[in-house]
Amino acid sequence: VVDCAHGATYHIAPAVFAELGAQVITLGNAPDGFNINHECGATDARALVAAVRQHKADVGIALDGDGDRLIMVDEHGEVVDGDELTFIIARRRHNTGALRGSVVGTQMSNLGLEQAIRTLGLGFERVKVGDRYILERLKEGGWTLGGESSGHIICLDLTTTGDGIISALQVLEAMAASEQTLATLKSGMQKFPQT
């Protein structure tokens, strides 16, 4: 299930996933100029959770209005946030040798992400909140991956900014390559209580 938040990705996102072989159920694909991000998309995943459960879907993908954020929903209808998605991408890239340098998070990144990244033997650095600070640190270090719990994930070797579709494709590739569900992949990181 793909929720486009009645935003910029309403036309392209379903087509990308369908072209790659997914059976796609689309939500939030009727923008009227006023309904962008309204009770949908990465900022409000309730409709996506309900649709994943209703259709017994393998995965839900929620983008935000301008398409730079990604939140996913696993096969049980549980939300998978940007910290968990960053971990999944980092582990996959580490296992394939495609990860360059440390992973960058923010002051708001869950401690569980930092511990899971360090358990992989990787460096983890925190910057101020905001994807621009992540991008700045990635460029300074010559590194390739950083993310925020809000779902801004930057794969600097693939694009110059956060892109929800590209981030989703990285997670889907990890699922396909490992033949594991999203719930199983996210279980490698245990989130800590956070306020």
PDB file of C-alpha atoms in Angstrom:
ATOM      1  CA  VAL A   1       0.000   0.000   0.000  1.00  0.00           C
ATOM      2  CA  VAL A   2       1.418   3.386  -1.003  1.00  0.00           C
ATOM      3  CA  ASP A   3       0.166   6.615   0.605  1.00  0.00           C
ATOM      4  CA  CYS A   4       1.230   9.640  -1.438  1.00  0.00           C
ATOM      5  CA  ALA A   5      -0.206  12.249   0.996  1.00  0.00           C
ATOM      6  CA  HIS A   6      -2.080  13.954  -1.874  1.00  0.00           C
ATOM      7  CA  GLY A   7       1.272  15.472  -2.747  1.00  0.00           C
ATOM      8  CA  ALA A   8       4.094  15.601  -5.245  1.00  0.00           C
ATOM      9  CA  THR A   9       4.501  11.828  -5.594  1.00  0.00           C
ATOM     10  CA  TYR A  10       0.832  10.994  -6.251  1.00  0.00           C
ATOM     11  CA  HIS A  11       1.456  10.085  -9.882  1.00  0.00           C
ATOM     12  CA  ILE A  12       5.014   8.757  -9.949  1.00  0.00           C
ATOM     13  CA  ALA A  13       5.311   6.673  -6.752  1.00  0.00           C
ATOM     14  CA  PRO A  14       2.613   4.094  -7.597  1.00  0.00           C
ATOM     15  CA  ALA A  15       4.029   3.780 -11.121  1.00  0.00           C
ATOM     16  CA  VAL A  16       7.595   3.203  -9.855  1.00  0.00           C
ATOM     17  CA  PHE A  17       6.587   0.403  -7.491  1.00  0.00           C
ATOM     18  CA  ALA A  18       4.224  -1.182 -10.025  1.00  0.00           C
ATOM     19  CA  GLU A  19       6.906  -1.115 -12.732  1.00  0.00           C
ATOM     20  CA  LEU A  20       9.202  -3.010 -10.381  1.00  0.00           C
ATOM     21  CA  GLY A  21       6.623  -5.760  -9.971  1.00  0.00           C
ATOM     22  CA  ALA A  22       4.658  -4.767  -6.879  1.00  0.00           C
ATOM     23  CA  GLN A  23       0.903  -5.098  -6.689  1.00  0.00           C
ATOM     24  CA  VAL A  24       0.107  -1.539  -5.589  1.00  0.00           C
ATOM     25  CA  ILE A  25      -2.875  -0.199  -3.654  1.00  0.00           C
ATOM     26  CA  THR A  26      -2.721   3.595  -3.624  1.00  0.00           C
ATOM     27  CA  LEU A  27      -3.950   6.091  -1.039  1.00  0.00           C
ATOM     28  CA  GLY A  28      -3.634   9.861  -1.005  1.00  0.00           C
ATOM     29  CA  ASN A  29      -3.424  10.187  -4.774  1.00  0.00           C
ATOM     30  CA  ALA A  30      -6.115  12.831  -5.375  1.00  0.00           C
ATOM     31  CA  PRO A  31      -4.525  16.213  -4.638  1.00  0.00           C
ATOM     32  CA  ASP A  32      -6.875  19.193  -4.797  1.00  0.00           C
ATOM     33  CA  GLY A  33      -4.449  21.875  -3.658  1.00  0.00           C
ATOM     34  CA  PHE A  34      -5.746  21.877  -0.089  1.00  0.00           C
ATOM     35  CA  ASN A  35      -5.618  18.260   1.138  1.00  0.00           C
ATOM     36  CA  ILE A  36      -1.842  17.743   1.061  1.00  0.00           C
ATOM     37  CA  ASN A  37      -0.684  15.859   4.215  1.00  0.00           C
ATOM     38  CA  HIS A  38      -4.223  16.063   5.637  1.00  0.00           C
ATOM     39  CA  GLU A  39      -4.713  12.964   7.814  1.00  0.00           C
ATOM     40  CA  CYS A  40      -2.459  10.945   5.527  1.00  0.00           C
ATOM     41  CA  GLY A  41       1.090  10.256   4.438  1.00  0.00           C
ATOM     42  CA  ALA A  42       4.265  10.198   6.499  1.00  0.00           C
ATOM     43  CA  THR A  43       2.902  12.798   8.930  1.00  0.00           C
ATOM     44  CA  ASP A  44      -0.186  10.709   9.817  1.00  0.00           C
ATOM     45  CA  ALA A  45       0.067   6.990   9.068  1.00  0.00           C
ATOM     46  CA  ARG A  46      -3.316   5.946  10.509  1.00  0.00           C
ATOM     47  CA  ALA A  47      -4.970   5.459   7.099  1.00  0.00           C
ATOM     48  CA  LEU A  48      -1.961   3.479   5.886  1.00  0.00           C
ATOM     49  CA  VAL A  49      -1.989   1.240   8.963  1.00  0.00           C
ATOM     50  CA  ALA A  50      -5.693   0.529   8.417  1.00  0.00           C
ATOM     51  CA  ALA A  51      -5.192  -0.203   4.715  1.00  0.00           C
ATOM     52  CA  VAL A  52      -2.252  -2.559   5.316  1.00  0.00           C
ATOM     53  CA  ARG A  53      -4.324  -4.500   7.817  1.00  0.00           C
ATOM     54  CA  GLN A  54      -7.454  -4.484   5.638  1.00  0.00           C
ATOM     55  CA  HIS A  55      -5.656  -5.715   2.510  1.00  0.00           C
ATOM     56  CA  LYS A  56      -3.244  -7.974   4.424  1.00  0.00           C
ATOM     57  CA  ALA A  57      -0.460  -6.210   2.539  1.00  0.00           C
ATOM     58  CA  ASP A  58       3.208  -7.120   2.823  1.00  0.00           C
ATOM     59  CA  VAL A  59       4.231  -3.520   3.450  1.00  0.00           C
ATOM     60  CA  GLY A  60       2.946   0.041   3.565  1.00  0.00           C
ATOM     61  CA  ILE A  61       4.849   3.060   2.247  1.00  0.00           C
ATOM     62  CA  ALA A  62       3.946   6.577   3.378  1.00  0.00           C
ATOM     63  CA  LEU A  63       5.489   9.593   1.713  1.00  0.00           C
ATOM     64  CA  ASP A  64       4.909  13.194   2.713  1.00  0.00           C
ATOM     65  CA  GLY A  65       3.591  16.038   0.582  1.00  0.00           C
ATOM     66  CA  ASP A  66       6.874  17.017  -1.037  1.00  0.00           C
ATOM     67  CA  GLY A  67       8.115  13.430  -1.208  1.00  0.00           C
ATOM     68  CA  ASP A  68      11.277  13.725   0.858  1.00  0.00           C
ATOM     69  CA  ARG A  69      10.093  11.787   3.926  1.00  0.00           C
ATOM     70  CA  LEU A  70       9.325   8.093   4.323  1.00  0.00           C
ATOM     71  CA  ILE A  71       7.525   6.162   7.027  1.00  0.00           C
ATOM     72  CA  MET A  72       6.677   2.504   6.479  1.00  0.00           C
ATOM     73  CA  VAL A  73       4.227   0.037   7.987  1.00  0.00           C
ATOM     74  CA  ASP A  74       5.116  -3.630   8.430  1.00  0.00           C
ATOM     75  CA  GLU A  75       2.913  -6.610   7.607  1.00  0.00           C
ATOM     76  CA  HIS A  76       1.406  -6.502  11.118  1.00  0.00           C
ATOM     77  CA  GLY A  77       0.286  -2.895  10.729  1.00  0.00           C
ATOM     78  CA  GLU A  78       3.071  -1.519  12.948  1.00  0.00           C
ATOM     79  CA  VAL A  79       4.680   1.810  12.035  1.00  0.00           C
ATOM     80  CA  VAL A  80       8.385   1.680  11.155  1.00  0.00           C
ATOM     81  CA  ASP A  81       9.927   5.120  11.635  1.00  0.00           C
ATOM     82  CA  GLY A  82      12.923   6.824  10.084  1.00  0.00           C
ATOM     83  CA  ASP A  83      15.354   5.572  12.731  1.00  0.00           C
ATOM     84  CA  GLU A  84      14.382   1.960  12.084  1.00  0.00           C
ATOM     85  CA  LEU A  85      14.483   2.480   8.316  1.00  0.00           C
ATOM     86  CA  THR A  86      17.927   4.091   8.554  1.00  0.00           C
ATOM     87  CA  PHE A  87      19.126   1.052  10.516  1.00  0.00           C
ATOM     88  CA  ILE A  88      17.736  -1.379   7.921  1.00  0.00           C
ATOM     89  CA  ILE A  89      19.422   0.498   5.081  1.00  0.00           C
ATOM     90  CA  ALA A  90      22.706   0.835   7.009  1.00  0.00           C
ATOM     91  CA  ARG A  91      22.859  -2.875   7.845  1.00  0.00           C
ATOM     92  CA  ARG A  92      22.119  -3.903   4.260  1.00  0.00           C
ATOM     93  CA  ARG A  93      24.738  -1.546   2.856  1.00  0.00           C
ATOM     94  CA  HIS A  94      27.272  -2.629   5.467  1.00  0.00           C
ATOM     95  CA  ASN A  95      26.680  -6.286   4.600  1.00  0.00           C
ATOM     96  CA  THR A  96      27.206  -5.614   0.890  1.00  0.00           C
ATOM     97  CA  GLY A  97      30.183  -3.280   1.355  1.00  0.00           C
ATOM     98  CA  ALA A  98      28.279  -0.348  -0.098  1.00  0.00           C
ATOM     99  CA  LEU A  99      28.285   1.845   3.027  1.00  0.00           C
ATOM    100  CA  ARG A 100      30.919   4.565   3.165  1.00  0.00           C
ATOM    101  CA  GLY A 101      31.874   6.019   6.542  1.00  0.00           C
ATOM    102  CA  SER A 102      29.747   6.593   9.600  1.00  0.00           C
ATOM    103  CA  VAL A 103      25.969   6.879   9.783  1.00  0.00           C
ATOM    104  CA  VAL A 104      24.611  10.306  10.715  1.00  0.00           C
ATOM    105  CA  GLY A 105      21.575  10.893  12.923  1.00  0.00           C
ATOM    106  CA  THR A 106      20.338  13.864  14.910  1.00  0.00           C
ATOM    107  CA  GLN A 107      19.994  14.803  18.559  1.00  0.00           C
ATOM    108  CA  MET A 108      16.468  13.328  18.338  1.00  0.00           C
ATOM    109  CA  SER A 109      17.581   9.957  16.955  1.00  0.00           C
ATOM    110  CA  ASN A 110      16.570   7.108  19.230  1.00  0.00           C
ATOM    111  CA  LEU A 111      19.375   5.694  21.372  1.00  0.00           C
ATOM    112  CA  GLY A 112      18.445   2.276  19.995  1.00  0.00           C
ATOM    113  CA  LEU A 113      19.578   3.391  16.540  1.00  0.00           C
ATOM    114  CA  GLU A 114      22.944   4.509  17.834  1.00  0.00           C
ATOM    115  CA  GLN A 115      23.480   1.247  19.719  1.00  0.00           C
ATOM    116  CA  ALA A 116      22.381  -0.911  16.773  1.00  0.00           C
ATOM    117  CA  ILE A 117      24.699   0.950  14.386  1.00  0.00           C
ATOM    118  CA  ARG A 118      27.626   0.612  16.809  1.00  0.00           C
ATOM    119  CA  THR A 119      26.846  -3.104  17.239  1.00  0.00           C
ATOM    120  CA  LEU A 120      27.455  -3.440  13.498  1.00  0.00           C
ATOM    121  CA  GLY A 121      30.930  -2.002  14.097  1.00  0.00           C
ATOM    122  CA  LEU A 122      30.035   1.288  12.438  1.00  0.00           C
ATOM    123  CA  GLY A 123      30.438   4.862  13.578  1.00  0.00           C
ATOM    124  CA  PHE A 124      27.397   6.965  14.449  1.00  0.00           C
ATOM    125  CA  GLU A 125      27.399  10.738  14.711  1.00  0.00           C
ATOM    126  CA  ARG A 126      24.677  13.118  15.848  1.00  0.00           C
ATOM    127  CA  VAL A 127      24.028  16.577  14.454  1.00  0.00           C
ATOM    128  CA  LYS A 128      21.405  19.237  15.086  1.00  0.00           C
ATOM    129  CA  VAL A 129      17.848  18.401  14.022  1.00  0.00           C
ATOM    130  CA  GLY A 130      17.277  19.003  10.328  1.00  0.00           C
ATOM    131  CA  ASP A 131      18.190  17.118   7.198  1.00  0.00           C
ATOM    132  CA  ARG A 132      20.393  20.020   6.074  1.00  0.00           C
ATOM    133  CA  TYR A 133      22.716  19.300   9.015  1.00  0.00           C
ATOM    134  CA  ILE A 134      22.793  15.619   8.115  1.00  0.00           C
ATOM    135  CA  LEU A 135      23.635  16.483   4.521  1.00  0.00           C
ATOM    136  CA  GLU A 136      26.352  18.892   5.652  1.00  0.00           C
ATOM    137  CA  ARG A 137      28.016  16.239   7.853  1.00  0.00           C
ATOM    138  CA  LEU A 138      27.773  13.546   5.180  1.00  0.00           C
ATOM    139  CA  LYS A 139      29.516  15.830   2.701  1.00  0.00           C
ATOM    140  CA  GLU A 140      32.199  16.808   5.235  1.00  0.00           C
ATOM    141  CA  GLY A 141      32.984  13.171   5.999  1.00  0.00           C
ATOM    142  CA  GLY A 142      32.608  11.800   2.482  1.00  0.00           C
ATOM    143  CA  TRP A 143      29.931   9.488   3.918  1.00  0.00           C
ATOM    144  CA  THR A 144      26.744   8.204   2.302  1.00  0.00           C
ATOM    145  CA  LEU A 145      23.916   7.593   4.792  1.00  0.00           C
ATOM    146  CA  GLY A 146      22.033   9.600   7.374  1.00  0.00           C
ATOM    147  CA  GLY A 147      18.485   9.956   8.613  1.00  0.00           C
ATOM    148  CA  GLU A 148      15.982  11.387  11.045  1.00  0.00           C
ATOM    149  CA  SER A 149      13.208   9.636  12.943  1.00  0.00           C
ATOM    150  CA  SER A 150      10.725  11.784  10.981  1.00  0.00           C
ATOM    151  CA  GLY A 151      11.684   9.835   7.869  1.00  0.00           C
ATOM    152  CA  HIS A 152      14.116  12.208   6.177  1.00  0.00           C
ATOM    153  CA  ILE A 153      16.710   9.714   4.958  1.00  0.00           C
ATOM    154  CA  ILE A 154      19.609  10.725   2.754  1.00  0.00           C
ATOM    155  CA  CYS A 155      21.353   8.166   0.558  1.00  0.00           C
ATOM    156  CA  LEU A 156      24.010  10.540  -0.724  1.00  0.00           C
ATOM    157  CA  ASP A 157      25.480   8.047  -3.184  1.00  0.00           C
ATOM    158  CA  LEU A 158      22.104   7.899  -4.973  1.00  0.00           C
ATOM    159  CA  THR A 159      20.718  11.422  -4.679  1.00  0.00           C
ATOM    160  CA  THR A 160      21.685  14.854  -3.390  1.00  0.00           C
ATOM    161  CA  THR A 161      18.825  15.191  -0.901  1.00  0.00           C
ATOM    162  CA  GLY A 162      16.214  13.172   0.931  1.00  0.00           C
ATOM    163  CA  ASP A 163      13.898  11.270  -1.426  1.00  0.00           C
ATOM    164  CA  GLY A 164      11.165   9.049  -0.010  1.00  0.00           C
ATOM    165  CA  ILE A 165      10.858   6.869  -3.101  1.00  0.00           C
ATOM    166  CA  ILE A 166      14.600   6.176  -3.225  1.00  0.00           C
ATOM    167  CA  SER A 167      14.642   5.454   0.513  1.00  0.00           C
ATOM    168  CA  ALA A 168      11.685   3.070   0.140  1.00  0.00           C
ATOM    169  CA  LEU A 169      13.445   1.274  -2.697  1.00  0.00           C
ATOM    170  CA  GLN A 170      16.484   0.734  -0.446  1.00  0.00           C
ATOM    171  CA  VAL A 171      14.303  -0.881   2.229  1.00  0.00           C
ATOM    172  CA  LEU A 172      12.430  -2.995  -0.319  1.00  0.00           C
ATOM    173  CA  GLU A 173      15.753  -4.138  -1.771  1.00  0.00           C
ATOM    174  CA  ALA A 174      16.881  -5.207   1.719  1.00  0.00           C
ATOM    175  CA  MET A 175      13.632  -7.151   2.155  1.00  0.00           C
ATOM    176  CA  ALA A 176      13.947  -8.848  -1.235  1.00  0.00           C
ATOM    177  CA  ALA A 177      17.641  -9.689  -0.879  1.00  0.00           C
ATOM    178  CA  SER A 178      17.258 -11.136   2.612  1.00  0.00           C
ATOM    179  CA  GLU A 179      13.850 -12.703   1.930  1.00  0.00           C
ATOM    180  CA  GLN A 180      12.759 -11.282   5.285  1.00  0.00           C
ATOM    181  CA  THR A 181       9.722  -9.237   6.238  1.00  0.00           C
ATOM    182  CA  LEU A 182       9.929  -5.627   7.322  1.00  0.00           C
ATOM    183  CA  ALA A 183       9.016  -6.664  10.880  1.00  0.00           C
ATOM    184  CA  THR A 184      11.930  -9.104  10.971  1.00  0.00           C
ATOM    185  CA  LEU A 185      14.373  -6.565   9.555  1.00  0.00           C
ATOM    186  CA  LYS A 186      13.406  -3.879  12.048  1.00  0.00           C
ATOM    187  CA  SER A 187      13.790  -6.302  14.962  1.00  0.00           C
ATOM    188  CA  GLY A 188      17.571  -5.858  14.742  1.00  0.00           C
ATOM    189  CA  MET A 189      17.103  -2.485  16.433  1.00  0.00           C
ATOM    190  CA  GLN A 190      15.380  -2.125  19.785  1.00  0.00           C
ATOM    191  CA  LYS A 191      13.963   1.342  20.371  1.00  0.00           C
ATOM    192  CA  PHE A 192      14.390   2.943  23.776  1.00  0.00           C
ATOM    193  CA  PRO A 193      11.636   4.964  25.465  1.00  0.00           C
ATOM    194  CA  GLN A 194      12.016   8.559  24.384  1.00  0.00           C
ATOM    195  CA  THR A 195      10.422  11.918  25.115  1.00  0.00           C
TER     196      THR A 195
END
